[in-house]
mmCIF file of C-alpha atoms in Angstrom:
data_model
loop_
_atom_site.group_PDB
_atom_site.id
_atom_site.type_symbol
_atom_site.label_atom_id
_atom_site.label_comp_id
_atom_site.label_asym_id
_atom_site.label_seq_id
_atom_site.Cartn_x
_atom_site.Cartn_y
_atom_site.Cartn_z
ATOM 1 C CA MET A 1 -4.327 -18.655 15.297
ATOM 2 C CA ARG A 2 -5.548 -22.207 14.747
ATOM 3 C CA TYR A 3 -8.770 -21.461 16.619
ATOM 4 C CA LEU A 4 -9.489 -18.427 14.428
ATOM 5 C CA LYS A 5 -9.119 -20.645 11.359
ATOM 6 C CA ILE A 6 -11.551 -23.161 12.857
ATOM 7 C CA MET A 7 -14.014 -20.394 13.655
ATOM 8 C CA GLY A 8 -13.645 -19.165 10.066
ATOM 9 C CA MET A 9 -14.573 -22.627 8.845
ATOM 10 C CA GLY A 10 -17.619 -22.461 11.109
ATOM 11 C CA VAL A 11 -18.624 -19.108 9.635
ATOM 12 C CA ALA A 12 -18.195 -20.538 6.115
ATOM 13 C CA ALA A 13 -20.354 -23.575 6.955
ATOM 14 C CA THR A 14 -22.927 -21.286 8.592
ATOM 15 C CA THR A 15 -22.970 -19.144 5.449
ATOM 16 C CA VAL A 16 -23.778 -22.168 3.267
ATOM 17 C CA MET A 17 -26.450 -23.237 5.767
ATOM 18 C CA THR A 18 -27.934 -19.723 5.807
ATOM 19 C CA ILE A 19 -28.058 -19.513 2.011
ATOM 20 C CA PHE A 20 -29.936 -22.833 1.987
ATOM 21 C CA MET A 21 -32.410 -21.548 4.592
ATOM 22 C CA LEU A 22 -32.991 -18.290 2.719
ATOM 23 C CA LEU A 23 -33.558 -20.130 -0.583
ATOM 24 C CA ALA A 24 -35.774 -22.813 1.016
ATOM 25 C CA PRO A 25 -39.078 -21.002 0.333
ATOM 26 C CA PHE A 26 -38.340 -21.180 -3.400
ATOM 27 C CA VAL A 27 -38.465 -25.008 -3.266
ATOM 28 C CA GLY A 28 -41.559 -25.357 -1.091
ATOM 29 C CA PHE A 29 -40.225 -25.033 2.446
ATOM 30 C CA PRO A 30 -41.576 -22.378 4.786
ATOM 31 C CA LYS A 31 -39.573 -19.251 5.536
ATOM 32 C CA MET A 32 -36.701 -20.041 7.931
ATOM 33 C CA ASN A 33 -35.456 -16.656 9.103
ATOM 34 C CA VAL A 34 -33.179 -17.622 11.972
ATOM 35 C CA GLY A 35 -32.047 -14.043 12.476
ATOM 36 C CA GLU A 36 -35.630 -12.992 13.119
ATOM 37 C CA LEU A 37 -36.233 -15.938 15.454
ATOM 38 C CA ILE A 38 -33.109 -15.382 17.561
ATOM 39 C CA GLY A 39 -33.568 -11.628 17.416
ATOM 40 C CA ALA A 40 -37.069 -11.973 18.898
ATOM 41 C CA MET A 41 -35.433 -12.882 22.191
ATOM 42 C CA PHE A 42 -33.280 -9.747 22.113
ATOM 43 C CA GLY A 43 -35.766 -6.938 21.644
ATOM 44 C CA ASP A 44 -36.788 -7.864 18.090
ATOM 45 C CA SER A 45 -33.346 -6.991 16.710
ATOM 46 C CA GLU A 46 -33.011 -9.092 13.569
ATOM 47 C CA VAL A 47 -29.465 -7.827 12.962
ATOM 48 C CA LEU A 48 -28.408 -8.987 16.429
ATOM 49 C CA GLY A 49 -30.140 -12.308 15.729
ATOM 50 C CA TRP A 50 -28.044 -12.837 12.584
ATOM 51 C CA ILE A 51 -24.840 -11.904 14.403
ATOM 52 C CA ILE A 52 -25.635 -14.395 17.161
ATOM 53 C CA HIS A 53 -26.483 -17.038 14.524
ATOM 54 C CA PHE A 54 -23.005 -16.755 13.000
ATOM 55 C CA ILE A 55 -21.320 -16.706 16.419
ATOM 56 C CA ILE A 56 -23.177 -19.915 17.292
ATOM 57 C CA GLY A 57 -21.937 -21.460 14.017
ATOM 58 C CA ALA A 58 -18.348 -20.561 14.918
ATOM 59 C CA VAL A 59 -18.733 -21.972 18.452
ATOM 60 C CA PHE A 60 -20.206 -25.218 17.099
ATOM 61 C CA ALA A 61 -17.172 -25.468 14.788
ATOM 62 C CA LEU A 62 -14.852 -25.167 17.795
ATOM 63 C CA LEU A 63 -16.786 -27.919 19.582
ATOM 64 C CA TYR A 64 -16.506 -30.095 16.491
ATOM 65 C CA ALA A 65 -12.747 -29.555 16.249
ATOM 66 C CA LEU A 66 -12.048 -30.024 19.950
ATOM 67 C CA ILE A 67 -14.358 -32.942 20.716
ATOM 68 C CA PHE A 68 -16.390 -34.503 17.930
ATOM 69 C CA ASN A 69 -13.980 -34.600 14.972
ATOM 70 C CA GLY A 70 -11.703 -37.089 16.701
ATOM 71 C CA TRP A 71 -14.498 -38.891 18.544
ATOM 72 C CA LEU A 72 -17.216 -39.659 15.978
ATOM 73 C CA PRO A 73 -16.620 -43.138 14.531
ATOM 74 C CA VAL A 74 -16.998 -42.263 10.837
ATOM 75 C CA ILE A 75 -14.140 -42.514 8.369
ATOM 76 C CA ASN A 76 -15.426 -40.133 5.664
ATOM 77 C CA ASN A 77 -14.907 -36.450 6.568
ATOM 78 C CA THR A 78 -18.146 -35.250 4.973
ATOM 79 C CA PHE A 79 -20.275 -37.952 6.606
ATOM 80 C CA ARG A 80 -18.611 -37.367 9.987
ATOM 81 C CA GLY A 81 -19.512 -33.714 9.665
ATOM 82 C CA ALA A 82 -23.077 -34.576 8.623
ATOM 83 C CA LEU A 83 -23.405 -36.792 11.702
ATOM 84 C CA TYR A 84 -22.263 -33.814 13.754
ATOM 85 C CA GLY A 85 -24.929 -31.802 11.937
ATOM 86 C CA ILE A 86 -27.536 -34.151 13.422
ATOM 87 C CA ILE A 87 -26.113 -33.464 16.889
ATOM 88 C CA VAL A 88 -26.319 -29.716 16.174
ATOM 89 C CA PHE A 89 -29.909 -30.180 14.979
ATOM 90 C CA VAL A 90 -30.970 -31.994 18.168
ATOM 91 C CA PHE A 91 -29.364 -29.330 20.355
ATOM 92 C CA SER A 92 -30.966 -26.576 18.269
ATOM 93 C CA GLU A 93 -34.389 -28.166 18.525
ATOM 94 C CA ILE A 94 -34.100 -28.232 22.317
ATOM 95 C CA ILE A 95 -33.328 -24.503 22.246
ATOM 96 C CA PHE A 96 -36.104 -23.926 19.692
ATOM 97 C CA THR A 97 -38.579 -25.674 22.009
ATOM 98 C CA LEU A 98 -37.522 -23.412 24.866
ATOM 99 C CA ILE A 99 -38.015 -20.364 22.635
ATOM 100 C CA ASN A 100 -41.497 -21.657 21.807
ATOM 101 C CA LEU A 101 -42.313 -22.205 25.484
ATOM 102 C CA LEU A 102 -41.211 -18.652 26.278
ATOM 103 C CA GLY A 103 -43.748 -17.419 23.713
ATOM 104 C CA HIS A 104 -41.365 -15.936 21.143
ATOM 105 C CA LEU A 105 -42.917 -17.774 18.170
ATOM 106 C CA ASP A 106 -45.825 -16.221 16.354
ATOM 107 C CA SER A 107 -48.748 -18.261 15.020
ATOM 108 C CA ARG A 108 -47.429 -17.951 11.455
ATOM 109 C CA MET A 109 -44.327 -19.979 12.428
ATOM 110 C CA LYS A 110 -46.362 -22.596 14.290
ATOM 111 C CA GLU A 111 -48.545 -23.350 11.240
ATOM 112 C CA ASN A 112 -45.669 -24.767 9.182
ATOM 113 C CA MET A 113 -43.737 -26.270 12.086
ATOM 114 C CA ALA A 114 -43.234 -29.791 10.670
ATOM 115 C CA MET A 115 -41.899 -28.565 7.321
ATOM 116 C CA MET A 116 -39.779 -25.934 9.055
ATOM 117 C CA ILE A 117 -38.222 -28.568 11.322
ATOM 118 C CA PHE A 118 -37.521 -30.834 8.344
ATOM 119 C CA GLY A 119 -35.949 -27.954 6.406
ATOM 120 C CA PHE A 120 -33.855 -26.976 9.411
ATOM 121 C CA MET A 121 -32.688 -30.583 9.789
ATOM 122 C CA LEU A 122 -31.496 -30.499 6.161
ATOM 123 C CA ALA A 123 -29.773 -27.157 6.847
ATOM 124 C CA CYS A 124 -27.960 -28.635 9.875
ATOM 125 C CA LEU A 125 -26.895 -31.675 7.837
ATOM 126 C CA LEU A 126 -25.532 -29.290 5.212
ATOM 127 C CA TYR A 127 -23.734 -27.227 7.884
ATOM 128 C CA GLY A 128 -22.097 -30.365 9.290
ATOM 129 C CA ALA A 129 -21.179 -31.776 5.877
ATOM 130 C CA VAL A 130 -19.518 -28.507 4.828
ATOM 131 C CA LEU A 131 -17.735 -28.240 8.183
ATOM 132 C CA GLY A 132 -16.496 -31.840 7.968
ATOM 133 C CA THR A 133 -15.290 -31.332 4.403
ATOM 134 C CA LEU A 134 -13.415 -28.147 5.309
ATOM 135 C CA MET A 135 -11.925 -29.457 8.522
ATOM 136 C CA LYS A 136 -11.043 -32.973 7.473
ATOM 137 C CA HIS A 137 -9.975 -35.347 10.247
ATOM 138 C CA ARG A 138 -7.630 -33.261 12.310
ATOM 139 C CA LYS A 139 -7.105 -33.773 15.975
ATOM 140 C CA ILE A 140 -6.642 -30.567 17.902
ATOM 141 C CA ASP A 141 -4.638 -30.874 21.090
ATOM 142 C CA ASN A 142 -7.077 -29.764 23.747
ATOM 143 C CA GLY A 143 -5.299 -31.374 26.673
ATOM 144 C CA LEU A 144 -8.003 -34.022 27.074
ATOM 145 C CA GLN A 145 -6.389 -36.751 25.009
ATOM 146 C CA ARG A 146 -3.236 -38.479 26.090
ATOM 147 C CA GLU A 147 -0.719 -40.025 23.776
ATOM 148 C CA LYS A 148 -0.919 -43.806 23.618
ATOM 149 C CA LYS A 149 2.349 -45.678 23.752
ATOM 150 C CA ASP A 150 2.920 -49.032 22.135
ATOM 151 C CA PHE A 151 4.730 -51.566 24.250
ATOM 152 C CA PHE A 152 5.580 -53.894 21.376
#
């Protein structure tokens, strides 16, 4: 049940991130249609691309809860989440580069690449900040951490 709640937080953070990306063209950023981009790899199914986008957001939330929330050395919940957003951004850019190398980007996307990357970085920071704010600093027992005992 706890994992479903964490995944729900990931979907909520992904929703805020997605709203930012969809509104970005109204403030001067290029169109950032992640559903279209991911869907291009799956037979041009934009709906499937959006579904995968939200699943990825939920999986990243699980990774944050199980590993990064207790590991990142930041006291403030929102800033810890934003730092995680940078990690998500770097990972996403590696995947984005692979998508580009496979030829799934059209020339329209390549024209505004620098602004698109900057906008996506802001979206990932927002995703992480929302996730950190929702999740707070909770340690989930994943079997990897052992209890420390004081001898004094």
